[in-house]
Short mmCIF file of C-alpha atoms in Angstrom, two decimals:
data_model
loop_
_atom_site.label_atom_id
_atom_site.label_comp_id
_atom_site.label_asym_id
_atom_site.label_seq_id
_atom_site.Cartn_x
_atom_site.Cartn_y
_atom_site.Cartn_z
CA MET A 182 -46.26 5.34 47.88
CA SER A 183 -46.21 2.46 45.37
CA PHE A 184 -43.51 1.33 42.99
CA ARG A 185 -44.19 -0.07 39.55
CA PRO A 186 -42.76 -3.61 39.13
CA PHE A 187 -40.73 -2.53 36.09
CA THR A 188 -39.04 0.20 38.11
CA ILE A 189 -38.08 -2.29 40.82
CA VAL A 190 -36.70 -4.82 38.32
CA SER A 191 -34.75 -2.27 36.30
CA SER A 192 -33.29 -0.72 39.44
CA PHE A 193 -32.21 -4.13 40.68
CA ALA A 194 -30.65 -4.99 37.30
CA TRP A 195 -28.78 -1.70 37.30
CA ILE A 196 -27.39 -2.31 40.77
CA VAL A 197 -26.29 -5.85 39.88
CA SER A 198 -24.55 -4.74 36.68
CA LEU A 199 -22.83 -1.89 38.50
CA ALA A 200 -21.58 -4.33 41.11
CA ALA A 201 -20.31 -6.69 38.41
CA VAL A 202 -18.45 -3.92 36.61
CA SER A 203 -16.95 -2.72 39.88
CA ALA A 204 -15.78 -6.23 40.71
CA GLN A 205 -14.30 -6.60 37.24
CA ALA A 206 -12.57 -3.26 37.39
CA SER A 207 -11.24 -3.40 40.89
CA GLY A 208 -10.73 -7.09 41.74
CA ASP A 209 -9.73 -8.99 38.64
CA THR A 210 -7.90 -6.68 36.32
CA TYR A 211 -4.19 -6.08 35.91
CA GLU A 212 -2.80 -3.04 34.11
CA VAL A 213 0.10 -4.02 31.84
CA ASP A 214 3.51 -2.98 33.18
CA ALA A 215 5.44 -2.43 29.94
CA VAL A 216 8.79 -2.35 31.75
CA HIS A 217 8.39 -5.96 32.81
CA SER A 218 6.54 -7.21 29.74
CA SER A 219 7.69 -8.39 26.36
CA VAL A 220 6.12 -9.32 23.06
CA ALA A 221 8.47 -11.03 20.66
CA PHE A 222 8.14 -12.64 17.28
CA GLY A 223 10.24 -15.15 15.40
CA ILE A 224 10.17 -15.93 11.72
CA LYS A 225 12.07 -18.45 9.63
CA HIS A 226 14.64 -16.95 7.28
CA SER A 227 15.75 -18.90 4.21
CA ASP A 228 14.58 -22.07 5.96
CA LEU A 229 17.77 -21.94 8.00
CA ASN A 230 16.93 -20.39 11.35
CA SER A 231 14.57 -17.94 12.92
CA VAL A 232 15.09 -14.23 13.20
CA TYR A 233 13.54 -12.61 16.25
CA GLY A 234 12.34 -9.16 17.10
CA ILE A 235 10.45 -7.44 19.88
CA PHE A 236 7.87 -4.75 20.40
CA SER A 237 8.43 -2.48 23.39
CA ASP A 238 5.33 -0.25 23.31
CA LEU A 239 2.79 -2.33 25.20
CA LYS A 240 -0.46 -1.15 26.75
CA GLY A 241 -3.61 -2.73 28.06
CA ARG A 242 -5.10 -4.81 30.80
CA PHE A 243 -5.81 -8.43 31.45
CA SER A 244 -7.71 -10.61 33.83
CA LEU A 245 -6.58 -13.99 35.15
CA GLU A 246 -10.05 -15.10 36.15
CA GLU A 247 -12.26 -17.39 34.12
CA GLY A 248 -14.56 -15.27 31.99
CA GLY A 249 -12.26 -12.30 32.24
CA GLN A 250 -11.13 -10.04 29.46
CA ILE A 251 -7.73 -9.47 27.95
CA ASP A 252 -7.24 -6.28 25.99
CA VAL A 253 -3.71 -5.46 24.89
CA SER A 254 -2.36 -3.16 22.21
CA ILE A 255 1.14 -2.97 20.77
CA GLY A 256 2.74 0.05 19.09
CA VAL A 257 4.10 -1.05 15.70
CA GLU A 258 6.64 1.77 15.55
CA SER A 259 8.41 0.21 18.57
CA ILE A 260 9.46 -2.85 16.57
CA ASN A 261 13.11 -3.79 16.96
CA SER A 262 14.61 -6.72 15.04
CA GLY A 263 18.21 -5.69 15.58
CA ASN A 264 18.63 -4.10 12.14
CA GLU A 265 17.54 -0.54 11.41
CA GLY A 266 17.02 -1.16 7.69
CA ARG A 267 14.87 -4.19 8.35
CA ASP A 268 12.85 -2.33 11.00
CA LYS A 269 12.10 0.45 8.52
CA HIS A 270 11.01 -2.09 5.94
CA LEU A 271 8.79 -3.84 8.48
CA LYS A 272 7.03 -0.56 9.26
CA SER A 273 6.38 0.23 5.58
CA PRO A 274 3.31 -0.83 3.56
CA ASP A 275 5.30 -3.90 2.51
CA PHE A 276 4.61 -5.28 5.99
CA PHE A 277 2.84 -3.57 8.87
CA SER A 278 2.06 -0.18 7.24
CA ALA A 279 2.67 1.41 10.62
CA ARG A 280 1.58 4.92 9.68
CA GLN A 281 -1.87 3.70 8.62
CA PHE A 282 -2.21 1.04 11.32
CA PRO A 283 -0.12 2.19 14.27
CA ARG A 284 -1.24 -0.48 16.72
CA ILE A 285 -1.65 -4.25 16.83
CA THR A 286 -4.43 -5.28 19.17
CA PHE A 287 -5.40 -8.45 20.92
CA LYS A 288 -8.80 -8.80 22.53
CA GLY A 289 -9.43 -11.99 24.46
CA LYS A 290 -13.11 -12.64 24.28
CA THR A 291 -13.51 -15.68 26.47
CA THR A 292 -11.24 -17.43 28.91
CA LYS A 293 -11.49 -20.86 30.44
CA LYS A 294 -9.43 -21.99 33.41
CA LEU A 295 -7.79 -25.32 32.59
CA ASP A 296 -6.06 -25.63 35.94
CA ASP A 297 -4.68 -23.35 38.68
CA ARG A 298 -1.93 -22.05 36.45
CA THR A 299 -3.31 -22.32 32.93
CA LEU A 300 -5.97 -20.45 31.03
CA GLU A 301 -7.34 -21.02 27.57
CA VAL A 302 -7.91 -17.73 25.83
CA VAL A 303 -9.93 -17.31 22.67
CA GLY A 304 -9.56 -13.93 21.12
CA GLU A 305 -8.95 -11.86 18.07
CA VAL A 306 -5.72 -10.37 16.81
CA THR A 307 -5.98 -7.29 14.60
CA MET A 308 -3.00 -6.30 12.49
CA ARG A 309 -3.01 -4.03 9.47
CA GLY A 310 -6.76 -3.68 9.68
CA VAL A 311 -7.34 -7.44 9.46
CA SER A 312 -8.78 -9.40 12.40
CA LYS A 313 -8.28 -13.12 12.84
CA PRO A 314 -9.25 -15.45 15.68
CA VAL A 315 -6.55 -16.89 17.88
CA THR A 316 -6.69 -19.51 20.59
CA ALA A 317 -3.85 -19.78 23.06
CA LYS A 318 -2.98 -21.64 26.23
CA VAL A 319 -1.72 -19.11 28.72
CA SER A 320 0.42 -19.80 31.77
CA MET A 321 -0.41 -17.48 34.61
CA ALA A 322 0.93 -16.57 38.02
CA THR A 323 0.23 -14.04 40.73
CA GLY A 324 2.35 -12.56 43.44
CA LYS A 325 3.54 -9.37 45.01
CA GLY A 326 5.85 -6.74 43.62
CA ARG A 327 8.74 -5.11 45.45
CA GLY A 328 6.43 -2.41 46.77
CA GLY A 329 3.97 -4.98 48.09
CA GLU A 330 1.47 -4.38 45.28
CA GLU A 331 -0.46 -7.29 43.81
CA ARG A 332 0.93 -8.40 40.47
CA GLY A 333 -0.04 -10.95 37.89
CA GLY A 334 1.78 -12.47 34.97
CA LEU A 335 0.89 -14.42 31.91
CA GLU A 336 2.91 -16.07 29.18
CA THR A 337 1.91 -17.71 25.97
CA VAL A 338 3.21 -18.69 22.57
CA PHE A 339 1.06 -18.95 19.49
CA VAL A 340 1.50 -18.92 15.73
CA VAL A 341 -0.05 -16.64 13.15
CA LYS A 342 0.34 -16.54 9.38
CA ARG A 343 1.71 -13.44 7.71
CA SER A 344 -0.46 -14.04 4.67
CA ASP A 345 -3.64 -13.86 6.78
CA PHE A 346 -2.81 -10.27 7.64
CA LYS A 347 -1.34 -9.23 4.27
CA LEU A 348 2.08 -8.83 5.89
CA GLY A 349 3.79 -9.51 2.62
CA GLY A 350 7.31 -9.01 1.45
CA PRO A 351 10.01 -10.64 -0.64
CA GLY A 352 10.63 -14.31 -0.46
CA GLY A 353 13.02 -16.13 1.82
CA ILE A 354 10.95 -15.62 4.95
CA GLY A 355 8.41 -18.04 6.33
CA ASP A 356 4.68 -17.48 6.38
CA GLU A 357 4.27 -18.66 9.96
CA VAL A 358 5.27 -16.28 12.73
CA LYS A 359 5.83 -17.45 16.27
CA VAL A 360 4.51 -14.87 18.72
CA ILE A 361 5.76 -14.93 22.30
CA VAL A 362 3.75 -12.88 24.75
CA SER A 363 4.95 -12.34 28.29
CA LEU A 364 2.99 -9.80 30.29
CA GLN A 365 3.20 -8.60 33.85
CA GLY A 366 0.59 -6.34 35.30
CA VAL A 367 -0.29 -4.45 38.42
CA LYS A 368 -3.64 -5.23 39.95
CA LYS A 369 -6.04 -2.31 39.68
CA MET B 185 6.15 -14.65 -2.64
CA ASP B 186 9.72 -15.20 -3.71
CA LEU B 187 11.65 -12.84 -5.98
CA GLN B 188 10.95 -14.93 -9.06
CA GLU B 189 7.20 -14.80 -8.43
CA ILE B 190 7.38 -11.05 -7.92
CA LEU B 191 9.29 -10.53 -11.18
CA VAL B 192 6.67 -12.58 -12.98
CA ALA B 193 3.85 -10.54 -11.44
CA ALA B 194 5.61 -7.17 -11.84
CA VAL B 195 7.30 -7.53 -15.22
CA ALA B 196 6.46 -10.66 -17.20
CA ILE B 197 2.68 -10.63 -16.82
CA PRO B 198 2.19 -6.87 -17.42
CA PHE B 199 4.50 -7.10 -20.45
CA GLY B 200 2.78 -10.17 -21.84
CA LEU B 201 -0.73 -8.90 -21.15
CA THR B 202 -0.06 -5.56 -22.86
CA LEU B 203 1.55 -7.33 -25.82
CA VAL B 204 -1.42 -9.64 -26.26
CA VAL B 205 -4.03 -6.90 -25.87
CA LEU B 206 -2.36 -4.51 -28.33
CA LEU B 207 -1.58 -7.20 -30.91
CA ALA B 208 -5.10 -8.58 -30.64
CA ALA B 209 -6.54 -5.10 -31.06
CA ALA B 210 -4.30 -4.40 -34.05
CA TRP B 211 -5.32 -7.70 -35.68
CA TRP B 212 -9.04 -7.29 -34.90
CA THR B 213 -9.18 -3.80 -36.35
CA GLY B 214 -8.74 -5.18 -39.84
CA ASN B 215 -10.22 -2.82 -42.41
CA SER B 216 -13.04 -1.64 -40.21
CA ALA B 217 -12.95 2.11 -39.66
CA ARG B 218 -15.45 1.78 -36.84
CA ARG B 219 -13.35 -0.81 -35.03
CA GLU B 220 -10.24 1.26 -35.63
CA ARG B 221 -11.92 4.21 -34.00
CA TYR B 222 -13.04 2.33 -30.90
CA LEU B 223 -9.77 0.44 -30.55
CA SER B 224 -7.62 3.52 -31.02
CA GLY B 225 -7.75 4.10 -27.27
CA ILE B 226 -6.99 0.47 -26.32
CA GLY B 227 -3.64 1.54 -24.90
CA ALA B 228 -5.46 3.03 -21.91
CA TRP B 229 -7.06 -0.30 -21.02
CA SER B 230 -3.91 -2.31 -21.63
CA LEU B 231 -1.94 -0.08 -19.26
CA ALA B 232 -4.61 -0.21 -16.56
CA ALA B 233 -4.84 -3.99 -16.91
CA ALA B 234 -1.06 -4.31 -16.63
CA TYR B 235 -1.05 -2.25 -13.44
CA LEU B 236 -4.02 -4.08 -11.91
CA THR B 237 -2.55 -7.53 -12.53
CA CYS B 238 0.69 -6.42 -10.88
CA HIS B 239 -1.13 -4.81 -7.94
CA LEU B 240 -3.27 -7.88 -7.33
CA GLY B 241 -0.42 -10.30 -7.99
CA VAL B 242 2.06 -8.63 -5.64
CA HIS B 243 -0.25 -7.30 -2.92
CA GLY B 244 -3.39 -9.34 -3.40
CA LYS B 245 -6.99 -8.31 -3.04
CA PRO B 246 -7.95 -5.73 -0.44
CA ALA B 247 -9.01 -7.46 2.76
CA GLY B 248 -12.73 -6.89 2.56
CA GLN B 249 -12.63 -3.18 1.99
CA LEU B 250 -10.17 -0.69 0.57
CA LEU B 251 -8.21 0.15 3.67
CA GLU B 252 -5.16 2.12 2.64
CA ALA B 253 -4.99 5.26 0.53
CA TRP B 254 -2.75 3.75 -2.15
CA GLU B 255 -5.14 0.81 -2.59
CA TRP B 256 -7.56 3.26 -4.20
CA LEU B 257 -5.39 2.96 -7.31
CA LEU B 258 -7.41 -0.20 -7.96
CA LEU B 259 -10.32 2.15 -8.67
CA LEU B 260 -8.46 5.16 -10.01
CA MET B 261 -6.59 3.30 -12.76
CA PRO B 262 -9.72 1.88 -14.42
CA LEU B 263 -11.32 5.33 -14.14
CA ALA B 264 -8.27 6.89 -15.78
CA ALA B 265 -8.38 4.19 -18.47
CA LEU B 266 -12.04 4.96 -19.17
CA PHE B 267 -11.21 8.63 -19.44
CA GLY B 268 -8.14 7.94 -21.60
CA TRP B 269 -10.07 5.68 -23.93
CA GLY B 270 -12.96 8.12 -24.21
CA ASP B 271 -10.66 11.07 -24.79
CA THR B 272 -8.88 9.22 -27.61
CA VAL B 273 -11.99 7.81 -29.27
CA LEU B 274 -14.06 10.96 -29.03
CA ALA B 275 -11.10 13.28 -29.73
CA TRP B 276 -12.27 15.82 -27.18
CA PRO B 277 -11.21 19.42 -27.65
CA TYR B 278 -8.78 20.80 -25.10
CA ARG B 279 -11.36 22.55 -22.92
CA ARG B 280 -13.65 19.54 -22.67
CA ARG B 281 -10.70 17.34 -21.80
CA LEU B 282 -9.64 19.78 -19.10
CA ALA B 283 -13.18 19.95 -17.70
CA ALA B 284 -13.28 16.15 -17.48
CA ALA B 285 -9.77 15.93 -16.05
CA LEU B 286 -10.51 18.29 -13.15
CA PRO B 287 -12.88 15.99 -11.23
CA LEU B 288 -10.67 12.96 -11.94
CA ALA B 289 -7.62 14.76 -10.58
CA ALA B 290 -9.59 16.04 -7.58
CA PHE B 291 -10.85 12.53 -6.88
CA ALA B 292 -7.29 11.23 -6.98
CA GLY B 293 -6.21 13.92 -4.53
CA LEU B 294 -9.02 13.06 -2.14
CA LEU B 295 -8.40 9.32 -2.16
CA VAL B 296 -4.64 8.95 -2.36
CA VAL B 297 -3.64 11.23 0.52
CA PRO B 298 -3.76 9.06 3.64
CA SER B 299 -5.42 10.17 6.84
CA PHE B 300 -2.08 10.37 8.65
CA GLN B 301 -0.53 12.79 6.14
CA GLU B 302 -1.02 16.31 7.36
CA PRO B 303 -1.87 18.96 6.45
CA HIS B 304 -4.52 17.20 4.37
CA TRP B 305 -5.77 19.84 2.00
CA PRO B 306 -2.38 21.11 0.73
CA TRP B 307 -1.32 17.53 0.01
CA ARG B 308 -4.61 16.76 -1.71
CA ALA B 309 -4.16 19.87 -3.83
CA ALA B 310 -0.58 18.80 -4.63
CA VAL B 311 -1.67 15.35 -5.80
CA ALA B 312 -4.61 16.71 -7.79
CA GLY B 313 -2.44 19.41 -9.30
CA THR B 314 0.25 16.94 -10.32
CA VAL B 315 -2.23 14.56 -11.95
CA LEU B 316 -3.94 17.42 -13.77
CA THR B 317 -0.62 18.90 -14.97
CA LEU B 318 0.53 15.53 -16.25
CA ILE B 319 -2.77 14.93 -18.07
CA VAL B 320 -2.60 18.31 -19.80
CA ALA B 321 1.10 18.07 -20.65
CA LEU B 322 1.11 14.46 -21.85
CA THR B 323 -2.00 14.79 -24.01
CA TYR B 324 -0.41 17.90 -25.52
CA ALA B 325 2.86 16.05 -26.10
CA ALA B 326 1.09 13.00 -27.60
CA GLY B 327 0.21 14.89 -30.75
CA ARG B 328 3.61 16.52 -31.09
CA VAL B 329 6.34 14.04 -30.21
CA SER B 330 6.71 10.53 -31.51
CA ALA B 331 5.07 7.59 -29.79
CA LEU B 332 8.54 6.05 -29.40
CA THR B 333 9.71 9.09 -27.40
CA LEU B 334 6.74 8.98 -25.06
CA LEU B 335 6.74 5.23 -24.55
CA SER B 336 10.51 5.12 -24.00
CA SER B 337 10.30 7.91 -21.45
CA TRP B 338 7.71 5.92 -19.49
CA VAL B 339 9.93 2.82 -19.57
CA VAL B 340 12.76 4.89 -18.07
CA ILE B 341 10.60 6.58 -15.43
CA GLY B 342 8.92 3.35 -14.34
CA ALA B 343 12.28 1.60 -14.08
CA CYS B 344 13.90 4.44 -12.10
CA GLY B 345 10.94 4.38 -9.75
CA LEU B 346 12.04 0.92 -8.56
CA PRO B 347 15.32 1.89 -6.79
CA ILE B 348 13.81 5.08 -5.38
CA LEU B 349 10.82 3.27 -3.91
CA ILE B 350 12.99 0.44 -2.60
CA ALA B 351 15.14 3.11 -0.94
CA SER B 352 11.99 4.40 0.78
CA ALA B 353 11.39 0.84 2.12
CA ASN B 354 8.44 0.38 -0.24
CA ALA B 355 9.53 -2.45 -2.52
CA LYS B 356 5.91 -3.22 -3.39
CA PHE B 357 5.38 0.24 -4.88
CA GLY B 358 8.63 -0.24 -6.78
CA PHE B 359 7.20 -3.34 -8.42
CA PHE B 360 4.05 -1.42 -9.33
CA SER B 361 6.31 1.13 -11.02
CA THR B 362 8.11 -1.55 -13.03
CA SER B 363 4.77 -2.88 -14.30
CA ILE B 364 4.33 0.47 -16.07
CA SER B 365 7.78 0.10 -17.61
CA ALA B 366 6.88 -3.38 -18.75
CA ALA B 367 3.60 -2.24 -20.31
CA ALA B 368 5.26 0.68 -22.12
CA GLY B 369 8.04 -1.64 -23.28
CA ALA B 370 5.49 -4.05 -24.73
CA ALA B 371 3.83 -1.18 -26.58
CA ILE B 372 7.20 -0.23 -28.09
CA LEU B 373 7.70 -3.82 -29.22
CA VAL B 374 4.26 -3.88 -30.86
CA ARG B 375 5.00 -0.65 -32.72
CA LEU B 376 8.36 -1.99 -33.91
CA VAL B 377 7.15 -5.44 -34.89
CA ALA B 378 3.73 -4.60 -36.30
CA SER B 379 4.14 -0.96 -37.26
CA LYS B 380 1.27 -0.75 -39.75
CA GLN B 381 -1.19 -2.53 -37.52
CA ALA B 382 0.10 -0.64 -34.52
CA ALA B 383 -1.23 2.52 -36.07
CA ALA B 384 -4.55 1.17 -34.86
CA PHE B 385 -3.71 2.12 -31.33
CA ARG B 386 -2.73 5.65 -30.48
CA VAL B 387 -0.32 6.54 -27.78
CA ASP B 388 -2.79 9.21 -26.61
CA GLY B 389 -4.76 6.46 -24.91
CA PHE B 390 -1.86 5.80 -22.56
CA CYS B 391 -1.43 9.40 -21.45
CA ILE B 392 -4.18 9.73 -18.89
CA PRO B 393 -3.54 6.44 -17.04
CA ILE B 394 0.17 7.30 -17.09
CA ALA B 395 -0.62 10.71 -15.58
CA MET B 396 -2.71 8.99 -12.91
CA ILE B 397 -0.12 6.39 -11.90
CA PHE B 398 2.91 8.69 -11.99
CA GLY B 399 0.99 11.43 -10.21
CA THR B 400 -0.15 9.20 -7.34
CA LEU B 401 2.19 6.23 -6.87
CA TYR B 402 5.32 8.29 -6.15
CA PHE B 403 3.37 10.50 -3.74
CA SER B 404 2.29 7.30 -1.98
CA GLY B 405 5.94 6.33 -1.77
CA TYR B 406 6.77 9.64 -0.13
CA PHE B 407 3.83 9.45 2.31
CA ASN B 408 5.00 6.00 3.43
CA ASP B 409 8.72 6.72 3.23
CA TYR B 410 10.78 5.10 5.97
CA GLY B 411 14.10 5.39 4.19
CA ASP B 412 14.48 9.17 4.52
CA VAL B 413 14.48 9.59 0.76
CA PRO B 414 14.29 13.34 0.12
CA LEU B 415 11.04 14.73 -1.26
CA SER B 416 13.02 16.19 -4.16
CA ALA B 417 13.74 12.68 -5.48
CA PHE B 418 10.03 11.90 -5.62
CA VAL B 419 9.15 15.28 -7.13
CA LEU B 420 11.78 14.92 -9.88
CA LEU B 421 10.43 11.50 -10.74
CA MET B 422 6.84 12.78 -10.83
CA VAL B 423 7.56 15.73 -13.11
CA SER B 424 10.08 13.95 -15.35
CA PRO B 425 7.32 12.95 -17.85
CA LEU B 426 7.02 16.66 -18.65
CA ALA B 427 10.61 16.71 -19.93
CA VAL B 428 9.48 15.10 -23.22
CA LEU B 429 8.13 18.55 -24.12
CA PHE B 430 11.74 19.51 -24.90
CA GLY B 431 11.33 17.29 -27.93
CA VAL B 432 8.37 19.25 -29.33
CA PRO B 433 10.38 21.97 -31.18
CA VAL B 434 12.73 19.38 -32.73
CA SER B 435 9.81 17.14 -33.70
CA ARG B 436 8.16 20.06 -35.46
CA HIS B 437 11.15 20.48 -37.80
CA ARG B 438 12.36 16.89 -37.98
CA PRO B 439 9.41 14.64 -37.18
CA ASN B 440 10.09 10.93 -36.53
CA SER B 441 13.84 11.49 -36.49
CA TRP B 442 16.25 10.08 -33.92
CA ALA B 443 17.19 13.65 -33.06
CA ALA B 444 13.59 14.30 -32.08
CA VAL B 445 13.50 11.15 -29.96
CA ALA B 446 16.75 12.10 -28.25
CA ALA B 447 15.60 15.67 -27.66
CA GLY B 448 12.58 14.37 -25.75
CA LEU B 449 14.16 11.36 -24.06
CA VAL B 450 17.52 12.68 -22.87
CA PRO B 451 16.03 15.30 -20.49
CA VAL B 452 13.81 12.58 -18.99
CA ILE B 453 16.81 10.31 -18.47
CA CYS B 454 18.74 13.17 -16.85
CA MET B 455 15.93 14.02 -14.44
CA CYS B 456 15.46 10.38 -13.48
CA ALA B 457 19.20 9.95 -12.99
CA VAL B 458 19.27 12.91 -10.62
CA ALA B 459 16.26 11.50 -8.74
CA VAL B 460 18.01 8.15 -8.29
CA PHE B 461 21.19 9.96 -7.25
CA LEU B 462 19.26 11.82 -4.54
CA ALA B 463 17.81 8.55 -3.25
CA TRP B 464 21.17 6.74 -3.45
CA PRO B 465 22.30 7.37 0.15
CA ALA B 466 19.08 5.82 1.45
CA LEU B 467 19.45 2.86 -0.92
CA THR B 468 23.02 2.10 0.13
CA ALA B 469 22.68 2.84 3.83
CA GLU B 470 24.78 0.69 6.12
CA SER B 471 21.68 -0.69 7.75
CA ALA B 472 20.58 -2.34 4.50
CA TYR B 473 19.88 -6.04 5.03
#
């Protein structure tokens, strides 16, 4: 019995890629634990102080290894800025247009390990159908949860501009939005 | 954008643009019958331009592609203007106008109903039906009630749209509504200040773009309503242009009289007042900020 060289090479490539995917899926990836995660935003109001709000509907997974992926999505309808009227306005087409674009997504395309506890993540944020690149320095940590499961955490702060995403609205609020991301995940 | 910039984009620029376009058209007509014919429908283009400048000024350009259902008004308004201008210039008979209005109304229904609004086809039919009804009714009214009645009614409706849309948490749509008020107000001013020259433009030209904007914008407000404004408020606002038809019998006997204007305008004001009243609880909710 003889094997064609192409068959050998393609079989080998398939096995290697399968192994890589398995390693990615099983060893390096954390599934977001929404109960212990927060995404908050702060925006200047009337140039006096910042008003903050949070999103509570968080889903996704992240890797803390160099070259890993981060893929997180946030439910816009879960926004809570402490005022019901403001939350309704934020969900309307004046801002997030939540019914048309129900989720904000972040996909980290490349990561670089700066030191044992810091990653540099380059990715893309998509809000209201508009995608913009974002680079962030992420603090990371790993440990064990109360049930002994492997857990990982990451935290970062970055700034985006409302105008880049057509998150308009009346005056008196700043264009720059501070985004605070604090995620904890369970290792898959 | 601060409030001053929004008022400029939503009121001052639409008003000024309409004023300039109509006055320029009236002046340019001169004694030329041919120019008078082609400029008779200029109202359609001035209204569409007023809306488009407000839309682009307040919301900006679409980000690469038209993403949201209401953004299709950027296409629908020029189409309605083309139709309105053509209908006025060519003086189409009723059946031809209706045949041309059907695909325009259907197109509006297809585009303006967002993907998240279910059930799709009943809502598309509702939007198309509203636009078609308004086209038929307003073009009928244009030949039978005074231009002042029609234009004034549109000022009132556009202005009342602002509090209702703000109550639904859609301030942007409210500003789009006021741009229509501003444009209609400018047309009234032109007719008052330059009455002979203003004969050059016919109010018929406005009717089809008005039908398009009133038949789609307030639906968009309802589809994106976060203020729990009742559907009845939006429906009353959308059908209030039809109330000018109450002025038709009075206009027949006493044309161009204040009684005829009142007969057409007062029912519109009443319907709009009821619509605002229905939206009032949402506008004055405790959670307002």
